[in-house]
Coordinates of C-alpha atoms in Angstrom, one line a residue:
Chain S
X1 CA -17.2 10.8 14.8
X2 CA -17.3 14.5 13.8
X3 CA -13.8 14.8 12.4
X4 CA -12.2 11.8 10.8
X5 CA -8.8 11.2 9.4
X6 CA -10.3 11.2 5.9
X7 CA -11.3 14.9 6.5
X8 CA -7.7 15.7 7.3
X9 CA -6.5 13.9 4.1
X10 CA -9.1 15.9 2.2
X11 CA -7.6 19.1 3.6
X12 CA -4.2 18.0 2.4
X13 CA -5.7 17.1 -1.0
X14 CA -7.4 20.4 -1.4
X15 CA -4.3 22.4 -0.6
X16 CA -2.3 20.3 -3.1
X17 CA -5.0 20.5 -5.8
X18 CA -5.5 24.3 -5.5
X19 CA -1.7 24.6 -5.8
X20 CA -1.6 22.5 -8.9
X21 CA -4.1 24.9 -10.6
X22 CA -1.5 27.7 -10.3
X23 CA 1.2 25.3 -11.6
X24 CA -0.8 24.7 -14.8
X25 CA -1.1 28.4 -15.3
X26 CA 2.6 29.2 -14.4
X27 CA 4.2 30.3 -17.7
X28 CA 7.6 30.7 -16.0
X29 CA 7.7 26.9 -15.5
X30 CA 9.1 25.2 -18.6
X31 CA 7.4 22.0 -17.7
X32 CA 4.2 23.4 -16.3
X33 CA 1.9 20.7 -17.7
X34 CA 3.8 17.7 -16.4
X35 CA 4.6 19.5 -13.1
X36 CA 0.9 20.5 -12.8
X37 CA -0.2 16.9 -13.6
X38 CA 2.2 15.6 -10.9
X39 CA 0.6 17.7 -8.1
X40 CA -2.9 17.2 -9.6
X41 CA -2.5 13.4 -9.3
X42 CA -0.9 13.7 -5.9
X43 CA -3.7 15.9 -4.6
X44 CA -6.2 13.5 -6.1
X45 CA -4.7 10.4 -4.3
X46 CA -4.8 12.4 -1.0
X47 CA -8.4 13.6 -1.5
X48 CA -9.9 10.5 -3.0
X49 CA -7.6 7.7 -2.0
X50 CA -10.3 5.9 0.0
X51 CA -12.9 6.2 -2.8
X52 CA -11.0 5.4 -6.0
X53 CA -10.1 1.8 -6.9
X54 CA -6.5 0.9 -5.8
X55 CA -5.4 -0.1 -9.3
X56 CA -6.3 3.5 -10.4
X57 CA -4.3 5.0 -7.6
X58 CA -1.5 2.6 -8.6
X59 CA -1.6 4.0 -12.1
X60 CA -1.6 7.6 -10.8
X61 CA 1.5 6.7 -8.7
X62 CA 3.3 5.2 -11.7
X63 CA 2.6 8.4 -13.7
X64 CA 3.9 10.6 -10.9
X65 CA 7.1 8.5 -10.6
X66 CA 7.7 8.7 -14.4
X67 CA 7.2 12.4 -14.4
X68 CA 9.5 12.9 -11.4
X69 CA 12.1 10.3 -12.6
X70 CA 12.5 11.8 -16.1
X71 CA 12.8 15.5 -15.4
X72 CA 9.1 16.4 -15.7
X73 CA 9.1 18.4 -12.5
X74 CA 10.4 21.9 -12.7
X75 CA 10.1 25.0 -10.6
X76 CA 8.2 28.1 -11.7
X77 CA 7.5 31.6 -10.4
X78 CA 5.9 32.0 -7.0
X79 CA 5.5 35.8 -6.6
X80 CA 7.5 35.8 -3.4
X81 CA 7.9 39.0 -1.4
X82 CA 11.1 40.8 -2.1
X83 CA 13.7 40.8 0.7
X84 CA 12.7 44.5 1.5
X85 CA 9.0 43.5 1.8
X86 CA 10.0 40.6 4.1
X87 CA 12.2 42.8 6.1
X88 CA 9.5 45.4 6.6
X89 CA 6.9 42.9 7.7
X90 CA 9.5 41.2 9.9
X91 CA 10.2 44.5 11.7
X92 CA 6.5 44.9 12.2
X93 CA 5.9 41.4 13.5
X94 CA 9.2 40.4 15.1
X95 CA 8.8 37.4 17.4
X96 CA 5.1 37.3 16.9
X97 CA 6.0 35.4 13.7
X98 CA 6.8 32.4 15.8
X99 CA 3.4 32.2 17.5
X100 CA 1.5 30.4 14.8
X101 CA 4.4 28.1 14.2
X102 CA 4.6 27.2 17.9
X103 CA 0.8 26.8 18.1
X104 CA 1.1 23.7 15.9
X105 CA 3.0 21.5 18.3
X106 CA 1.2 22.9 21.4
X107 CA -2.3 22.4 20.0
X108 CA -1.4 19.0 18.7
X109 CA -0.3 17.8 22.1
X110 CA -3.4 19.4 23.8
X111 CA -5.7 17.8 21.2
X112 CA -4.1 14.4 21.4
X113 CA -4.1 14.3 25.1
X114 CA -7.1 16.4 26.0
X115 CA -9.7 15.6 23.4
X116 CA -9.3 11.8 23.2
X117 CA -12.7 10.4 24.0
X118 CA -14.4 13.8 24.1
X119 CA -17.9 13.5 22.8
X120 CA -20.3 16.1 21.3
X121 CA -24.0 15.2 20.9
X122 CA -23.0 11.6 21.5
X123 CA -20.4 11.5 18.8
X124 CA -16.6 11.4 19.2
X125 CA -15.2 14.8 18.3
X126 CA -12.0 13.2 16.9
X127 CA -11.8 9.6 15.6
X128 CA -10.2 8.0 18.7
X129 CA -7.9 5.7 16.6
X130 CA -6.2 8.5 14.8
X131 CA -6.4 11.3 17.4
X132 CA -2.8 12.5 17.0
X133 CA -3.0 12.9 13.2
X134 CA -6.4 14.6 13.4
X135 CA -5.2 16.9 16.2
X136 CA -2.2 17.9 14.0
X137 CA -4.5 18.7 11.1
X138 CA -6.8 20.8 13.2
X139 CA -3.8 22.5 14.9
X140 CA -2.4 23.4 11.5
X141 CA -5.7 24.8 10.4
X142 CA -6.0 26.9 13.6
X143 CA -2.4 28.1 13.3
X144 CA -3.2 29.1 9.7
X145 CA -6.2 31.2 10.8
X146 CA -4.0 32.9 13.5
X147 CA -1.2 33.4 11.0
X148 CA -3.7 35.0 8.6
X149 CA -4.9 37.3 11.3
X150 CA -1.4 38.3 12.5
X151 CA 0.0 38.9 9.0
X152 CA -3.3 40.3 7.5
X153 CA -2.6 38.3 4.3
X154 CA -5.3 36.6 2.3
X155 CA -6.0 32.9 2.3
X156 CA -5.1 32.8 -1.4
X157 CA -1.6 34.0 -0.5
X158 CA -1.2 31.1 1.9
X159 CA -2.2 28.6 -0.9
X160 CA 0.3 30.2 -3.2
X161 CA 3.0 30.1 -0.5
X162 CA 2.2 26.4 0.3
X163 CA 2.6 25.7 -3.4
X164 CA 6.0 27.4 -3.3
X165 CA 7.1 25.2 -0.4
X166 CA 5.7 22.0 -1.8
X167 CA 7.3 22.5 -5.2
X168 CA 10.6 23.4 -3.5
X169 CA 10.5 20.0 -1.9
X170 CA 9.3 18.5 -5.2
X171 CA 9.3 14.8 -5.6
X172 CA 11.1 14.4 -2.3
X173 CA 7.7 15.3 -0.7
X174 CA 6.3 12.0 -2.0
X175 CA 9.5 10.0 -1.1
X176 CA 8.6 9.3 2.6
X177 CA 5.2 8.0 1.5
X178 CA 6.9 5.9 -1.2
X179 CA 9.5 4.5 1.3
X180 CA 6.7 3.6 3.6
X181 CA 5.0 2.0 0.6
X182 CA 8.2 0.1 -0.2
X183 CA 8.4 -1.0 3.4
X184 CA 4.8 -2.4 3.2
X185 CA 5.7 -4.2 -0.1
X186 CA 9.0 -5.6 1.3
X187 CA 7.1 -6.8 4.3
X188 CA 4.5 -8.6 2.3
X189 CA 7.2 -10.2 0.2
X190 CA 8.9 -11.5 3.3
X191 CA 12.1 -9.5 3.4
X192 CA 11.8 -9.1 7.2
X193 CA 11.5 -12.8 7.6
X194 CA 14.8 -13.4 5.8
X195 CA 16.5 -10.8 8.1
X196 CA 15.0 -12.4 11.1
X197 CA 16.2 -15.9 10.0
X198 CA 19.7 -14.4 9.5
X199 CA 19.6 -12.8 13.0
X200 CA 18.3 -15.9 14.7
X201 CA 21.2 -17.9 13.2
X202 CA 23.8 -15.5 14.4
X203 CA 22.7 -14.3 17.9
X204 CA 22.6 -16.5 21.0
X205 CA 19.1 -17.7 21.5
X206 CA 17.0 -15.9 24.2
X207 CA 19.6 -13.2 24.8
X208 CA 17.8 -9.9 25.2
X209 CA 21.0 -8.0 25.0
X210 CA 22.1 -9.5 21.7
X211 CA 18.6 -9.0 20.2
X212 CA 18.7 -5.4 21.2
X213 CA 22.3 -5.1 19.8
X214 CA 21.3 -6.8 16.5
X215 CA 18.3 -4.4 16.1
X216 CA 20.2 -1.2 16.9
X217 CA 23.4 -2.0 15.0
X218 CA 21.3 -3.5 12.2
X219 CA 19.3 -0.3 11.9
X220 CA 22.5 1.7 11.7
X221 CA 24.2 -0.5 9.1
X222 CA 21.1 -0.9 7.0
X223 CA 20.6 2.8 7.1
X224 CA 24.1 3.4 6.0
X225 CA 23.5 1.1 3.0
X226 CA 20.1 2.5 2.0
X227 CA 21.0 6.1 2.7
X228 CA 18.1 6.7 5.0
X229 CA 16.5 5.3 8.1
X230 CA 13.0 5.4 6.7
X231 CA 13.7 2.5 4.3
X232 CA 15.6 0.6 7.0
X233 CA 13.0 0.8 9.7
X234 CA 10.2 -1.4 8.3
X235 CA 12.7 -4.1 7.3
X236 CA 14.7 -4.2 10.5
X237 CA 11.7 -3.8 12.7
X238 CA 9.7 -6.5 10.9
X239 CA 12.9 -8.7 10.9
X240 CA 14.1 -8.3 14.5
X241 CA 12.0 -6.0 16.7
X242 CA 8.6 -7.6 16.0
X243 CA 9.5 -11.3 16.2
X244 CA 12.1 -11.0 19.0
X245 CA 11.8 -7.9 21.1
X246 CA 8.1 -7.3 20.9
X247 CA 7.0 -10.9 20.2
X248 CA 9.4 -13.0 22.2
X249 CA 10.4 -10.6 25.0
X250 CA 7.1 -8.8 25.2
X251 CA 8.4 -5.3 25.1
X252 CA 6.0 -2.5 24.3
X253 CA 6.5 -1.1 20.8
X254 CA 6.3 2.5 22.1
X255 CA 9.3 2.1 24.2
X256 CA 11.8 0.9 21.6
X257 CA 10.5 2.5 18.4
X258 CA 12.2 5.9 18.7
X259 CA 15.4 4.4 20.0
X260 CA 15.5 2.1 17.0
X261 CA 14.9 4.9 14.6
X262 CA 17.6 7.0 16.4
X263 CA 20.0 4.1 16.0
X264 CA 19.3 4.3 12.3
X265 CA 20.1 8.1 12.4
X266 CA 23.5 7.2 13.8
X267 CA 24.0 5.4 10.5
X268 CA 22.7 8.5 8.6
X269 CA 25.5 10.5 10.1
X270 CA 28.1 8.0 8.8
X271 CA 27.1 7.5 5.2
X272 CA 28.0 9.4 2.0
X273 CA 24.7 7.9 0.7
X274 CA 22.9 10.6 2.7
X275 CA 24.3 13.2 0.4
X276 CA 22.0 16.0 1.3
X277 CA 23.2 16.0 4.9
X278 CA 26.8 14.9 4.6
X279 CA 28.2 15.7 1.1
X280 CA 26.3 18.8 0.0
X281 CA 27.3 20.8 3.0
X282 CA 31.0 19.9 2.4
X283 CA 30.6 21.5 -1.1
X284 CA 28.6 24.5 0.3
X285 CA 31.4 25.2 2.8
X286 CA 34.3 24.7 0.4
X287 CA 35.7 21.7 2.3
X288 CA 38.6 20.0 0.5
X289 CA 37.7 16.6 1.9
X290 CA 34.1 15.8 0.9
X291 CA 33.9 13.3 3.7
X292 CA 35.1 15.8 6.3
X293 CA 31.6 16.3 7.8
X294 CA 31.1 12.5 8.2
X295 CA 34.5 12.2 9.9
X296 CA 33.6 14.9 12.4
X297 CA 30.2 13.2 13.0
X298 CA 31.7 9.8 13.4
X299 CA 32.7 9.8 17.1
X300 CA 29.3 11.2 18.2
X301 CA 27.5 8.7 16.0
X302 CA 29.4 5.7 17.3
X303 CA 29.1 6.8 21.0
X304 CA 25.4 7.5 20.6
X305 CA 24.8 4.1 18.9
X306 CA 26.4 2.5 22.0
X307 CA 24.2 4.7 24.2
X308 CA 21.1 3.7 22.2
X309 CA 21.9 0.0 22.7
X310 CA 22.3 0.5 26.4
X311 CA 19.2 2.6 26.6
X312 CA 17.1 0.1 24.8
X313 CA 18.4 -2.7 26.9
X314 CA 17.6 -1.0 30.1
X315 CA 14.2 0.2 28.8
X316 CA 13.4 -3.4 27.8
X317 CA 14.6 -5.2 30.9
Chain E
X24 CA 15.6 -13.8 -4.1
X25 CA 13.3 -11.5 -2.2
X26 CA 16.3 -9.4 -1.2
X27 CA 16.8 -8.3 -4.8
X28 CA 14.7 -5.3 -4.0
X29 CA 17.2 -4.2 -1.3
X30 CA 20.0 -4.7 -3.9
X31 CA 18.1 -2.5 -6.4
X32 CA 17.8 0.3 -3.8
X33 CA 21.5 0.1 -3.0
X34 CA 22.6 0.2 -6.7
X35 CA 20.1 2.9 -7.6
X36 CA 21.2 5.2 -4.8
X37 CA 24.9 4.5 -5.5
X38 CA 24.3 5.5 -9.1
X39 CA 22.5 8.6 -7.8
X40 CA 19.4 7.8 -9.8
X41 CA 16.2 9.6 -8.9
X42 CA 15.3 8.0 -5.5
X43 CA 11.6 8.0 -6.2
X44 CA 12.2 6.0 -9.4
X45 CA 14.6 3.6 -7.6
X46 CA 12.2 2.9 -4.8
X47 CA 9.4 2.2 -7.2
X48 CA 11.4 -0.1 -9.4
X49 CA 12.6 -2.0 -6.2
X50 CA 8.9 -2.4 -5.2
X51 CA 7.9 -3.6 -8.7
X52 CA 10.7 -6.1 -8.9
X53 CA 10.0 -7.4 -5.4
X54 CA 6.4 -8.0 -6.4
X55 CA 7.4 -9.7 -9.7
X56 CA 9.9 -12.0 -7.8
X57 CA 7.1 -12.9 -5.4
X58 CA 5.2 -14.1 -8.4
X59 CA 2.6 -11.3 -8.7
X60 CA 1.0 -10.1 -11.9
X61 CA 1.5 -6.5 -13.1
X62 CA -2.1 -5.8 -12.2
X63 CA -1.7 -7.2 -8.7
X64 CA 1.4 -5.0 -8.3
X65 CA -0.5 -1.9 -9.4
X66 CA -3.2 -2.8 -6.8
X67 CA -0.6 -3.3 -4.1
X68 CA 1.0 0.0 -4.9
X69 CA -2.3 1.8 -4.9
X70 CA -3.3 0.2 -1.6
X71 CA 0.0 0.8 0.1
X72 CA 0.2 4.4 -1.1
X73 CA -3.3 5.1 0.2
X74 CA -2.6 3.4 3.5
X75 CA 0.6 5.5 3.9
X76 CA -1.0 8.8 3.2
X77 CA -0.3 9.8 6.8
X78 CA 3.2 10.5 5.7
X79 CA 1.8 13.5 3.7
X80 CA 0.4 15.2 6.9
X81 CA 3.2 17.7 6.8
X82 CA 1.4 19.4 3.9
X83 CA -1.1 20.6 6.5
X84 CA 1.6 22.8 8.0
X85 CA 2.8 24.3 4.6
X86 CA 0.2 27.1 4.2
X87 CA 0.9 28.6 7.6
X88 CA 4.7 28.1 7.4
X89 CA 4.7 29.5 3.9
X90 CA 2.8 32.5 5.1
X91 CA 5.2 33.1 8.0
X92 CA 8.2 32.8 5.7
X93 CA 6.6 35.3 3.3
X94 CA 6.6 37.7 6.3
X95 CA 10.1 37.1 7.4
X96 CA 10.2 34.0 9.6
X97 CA 13.6 32.9 8.4
X98 CA 15.0 36.3 8.7
X99 CA 13.8 36.7 12.2
X100 CA 15.4 33.3 13.1
X101 CA 18.6 34.6 11.5
X102 CA 18.5 37.7 13.6
X103 CA 18.0 35.7 16.7
X104 CA 20.9 33.3 15.8
X105 CA 23.2 36.2 14.9
X106 CA 22.6 37.7 18.3
X107 CA 24.2 34.5 19.9
X108 CA 27.1 35.7 22.0
X109 CA 29.6 33.1 23.0
X110 CA 33.3 33.5 23.8
X111 CA 34.6 30.5 22.0
X112 CA 33.9 28.5 18.8
X113 CA 32.9 25.4 20.9
X114 CA 30.4 27.3 23.0
X115 CA 28.9 29.1 20.0
X116 CA 28.4 25.7 18.3
X117 CA 27.0 24.2 21.5
X118 CA 24.5 27.1 21.7
X119 CA 23.5 26.6 18.1
X120 CA 23.2 22.8 18.7
X121 CA 20.8 23.5 21.5
X122 CA 18.7 26.0 19.5
X123 CA 18.5 23.6 16.5
X124 CA 17.6 20.6 18.6
X125 CA 14.9 22.4 20.6
X126 CA 13.5 24.1 17.5
X127 CA 13.3 20.8 15.7
X128 CA 11.6 19.2 18.7
X129 CA 8.9 21.9 18.5
X130 CA 8.4 21.1 14.8
X131 CA 10.3 24.1 13.6
X132 CA 12.8 22.2 11.5
X133 CA 12.6 24.9 8.9
X134 CA 14.7 27.0 11.3
X135 CA 18.3 26.1 10.5
X136 CA 19.6 24.1 7.6
X137 CA 22.9 23.8 5.7
X138 CA 22.3 26.4 2.9
X139 CA 20.0 28.7 4.9
X140 CA 21.8 28.9 8.3
X141 CA 25.1 27.1 8.4
X142 CA 26.8 28.5 5.2
X143 CA 25.8 32.1 5.7
X144 CA 25.7 32.4 9.5
X145 CA 26.9 29.6 11.8
X146 CA 30.1 28.7 10.0
X147 CA 31.3 32.3 9.7
X148 CA 30.4 33.0 13.3
X149 CA 32.2 29.9 14.5
X150 CA 35.3 30.9 12.5
X151 CA 34.9 34.5 13.6
X152 CA 34.9 33.4 17.3
X153 CA 38.2 31.6 16.8
X154 CA 39.7 34.5 14.8
X155 CA 38.7 37.0 17.5
X156 CA 40.7 34.8 20.0
X157 CA 43.6 33.6 18.0
X158 CA 44.0 35.9 15.0
X159 CA 44.3 34.5 11.5
X160 CA 43.6 30.8 11.4
X161 CA 45.5 28.0 9.6
X162 CA 43.5 26.6 6.7
X163 CA 43.1 23.1 8.2
X164 CA 41.6 24.7 11.4
X165 CA 39.2 26.7 9.3
X166 CA 38.1 23.5 7.5
X167 CA 37.6 21.6 10.8
X168 CA 35.5 24.5 12.3
X169 CA 33.4 24.5 9.1
X170 CA 32.9 20.8 9.2
X171 CA 31.9 21.0 12.8
X172 CA 29.4 23.7 12.0
X173 CA 27.7 21.4 9.4
X174 CA 27.8 18.5 11.8
X175 CA 26.1 20.4 14.6
X176 CA 23.2 21.3 12.2
X177 CA 22.7 17.7 11.2
X178 CA 22.9 16.3 14.7
X179 CA 20.6 18.9 16.2
X180 CA 18.0 18.3 13.5
X181 CA 18.1 14.4 13.5
X182 CA 17.8 13.9 17.2
X183 CA 15.5 16.8 18.0
X184 CA 13.0 16.2 15.3
X185 CA 11.8 12.8 16.6
X186 CA 10.4 14.4 19.7
X187 CA 7.9 16.2 17.6
X188 CA 5.0 13.9 17.0
X189 CA 4.1 15.1 13.6
X190 CA 7.4 14.4 12.0
X191 CA 7.9 11.7 9.3
X192 CA 9.8 9.3 11.5
X193 CA 7.2 9.1 14.3
X194 CA 4.4 8.8 11.7
X195 CA 6.2 6.1 9.8
X196 CA 6.7 4.1 13.0
X197 CA 3.1 4.6 14.1
X198 CA 1.8 3.6 10.6
X199 CA 4.1 0.6 10.5
X200 CA 3.0 -0.7 13.8
X201 CA -0.7 -0.1 13.0
X202 CA -0.3 -2.1 9.7
X203 CA 1.2 -4.9 11.8
X204 CA -1.6 -4.7 14.3
X205 CA 0.7 -3.7 17.2
X206 CA -0.6 -1.0 19.5
X207 CA 1.5 2.2 19.4
X208 CA 1.0 5.8 20.4
X209 CA 2.8 8.6 18.7
X210 CA 3.1 10.7 21.9
X211 CA 4.6 7.9 23.9
X212 CA 7.0 7.0 21.1
X213 CA 8.1 10.6 21.0
X214 CA 8.6 10.7 24.7
X215 CA 10.8 7.5 24.7
X216 CA 13.0 9.4 22.2
X217 CA 13.9 12.1 24.8
X218 CA 16.7 10.1 26.6
X219 CA 18.5 9.8 23.3
X220 CA 18.0 13.4 22.5
X221 CA 19.5 14.4 25.8
X222 CA 22.4 12.0 25.5
X223 CA 23.4 13.2 22.1
X224 CA 23.4 16.8 23.4
X225 CA 25.7 15.8 26.2
X226 CA 28.0 13.7 24.0
X227 CA 28.3 16.3 21.3
X228 CA 28.7 19.3 23.6
X229 CA 31.5 17.5 25.4
X230 CA 33.1 17.0 22.0
X231 CA 32.7 20.7 21.3
X232 CA 34.3 21.5 24.6
X233 CA 37.2 19.3 23.5
X234 CA 37.3 21.2 20.2
X235 CA 37.9 24.4 22.2
X236 CA 40.7 22.8 24.2
X237 CA 42.3 21.5 21.0
X238 CA 42.1 24.9 19.4
X239 CA 43.7 26.5 22.5
X240 CA 46.5 23.9 22.5
X241 CA 47.1 24.3 18.8
X242 CA 46.9 28.1 18.6
X243 CA 47.9 29.1 22.0
X244 CA 46.8 32.0 24.1
X245 CA 47.5 34.5 21.4
X246 CA 45.0 37.2 22.0
X247 CA 44.4 39.3 19.0
X248 CA 41.7 41.9 19.5
X249 CA 41.4 42.6 15.9
X250 CA 38.4 44.2 14.5
X251 CA 37.3 41.2 12.5
X252 CA 33.6 41.2 12.1
X253 CA 31.9 38.1 13.1
X254 CA 30.1 37.9 9.8
X255 CA 33.1 38.3 7.5
X256 CA 35.0 35.3 8.6
X257 CA 34.5 33.2 5.5
X258 CA 36.6 34.0 2.4
X259 CA 34.5 34.0 -0.8

């Protein structure tokens, strides 16, 4: 293989590590050492995750969590363009600004569909097992080069800008990876099995419809409780979809995964636990009732949940 | 007992503790309950964190997105959105729903957002469209229109995003199935999301049509061709 997934992870690691150097030097950041350390460790796990012993990565992760959990992550100064500068370059570039951004999905699809199995000097160009992720990494790199050509900015500017974006996301950048990690840990501890026992007790045996119903509604309810669908997906899928839908009824995972996740999103629309989406906007918009956005979303969410159940049932049949 | 981890997540999120901390504590406790040593737990965390690095792939897009934002990407998106012309509040929000959903499906979820787009642009424009038609609006109508503006942004984002293969949800599903040795393909998973994405657009645009009808019933055919600017609809 010429380009492996590890090469893409190295790209991510290098971006993050280079950014952390600027964080250590950022005097405007009142916690520049802990903030810098957070991104240094994160970048290291991305770059060297395969090489370093797992226990050491575990320690790095714990240090990152402690930094993030106790206020060690602060924002600094990012030397952004002023709004006048942004306006003048916007007027120069107009809709060309969208070209590099759109190149990412287009090239990713072309790469994943077109370059699977393509060989060069007898070697696979992309690792066939991870062709989508590698295509995305390569697409992002090409888009970056095109972006640099269009904007005539230097590569260093793009590193600084990616640091700005990453630090604006902050610890939330690591959260999806941690939720996936928690899903893996839950799975190993057998949380899914308990869910599946509960479900098998309740639903009529061998009923495809009720298995689909339990999975979709379970995703929505568990998402409402946990506040996001990422934490619910591994548990409900390990508990219901894998043993019943995929195992017992033999349905292809590809066909039901997205619908299951969408059923979870119906739950996200209904829960104050997803504060970013449902509670914060109410404050931003001066709404008197902080659950007003949820109330507006409720009919769409419930109807769509019903649609998801039906869709999954027909896809599965 | 194993469910104690789920309980910790719920309590932690209810208390609004730092989510990263809550998730980690839930993982540690789940490991302890399962009878693992602290060292084993560290190893498990390290392994799982490494296996799940695919969730970080969005970092690859940050340099180019940051570069474009530096050169006015958001402002250009704002200009395009502010050019939306629609006769009614419902149609305006339907148009924004469409833009938001399609943009998210193309991986441009940075276009839109509650603080960036809804508060300064979409909500005032939606209110402005109703004002242009019915004159001054009662306060509860204003509140409903604003809540609808926020809802449209969420709905467009959630159900558009999963069609883009590099988004967290698809990667999470792919990684989860891989770890469970079940064959999965991100592109096919994204494609099977399309029927839901279309359904939600149909459902929600119907509701926005009904919103227009409700506004008309409530506020009548009073045509007030006042000179209210579309952007000044929101009181400070």
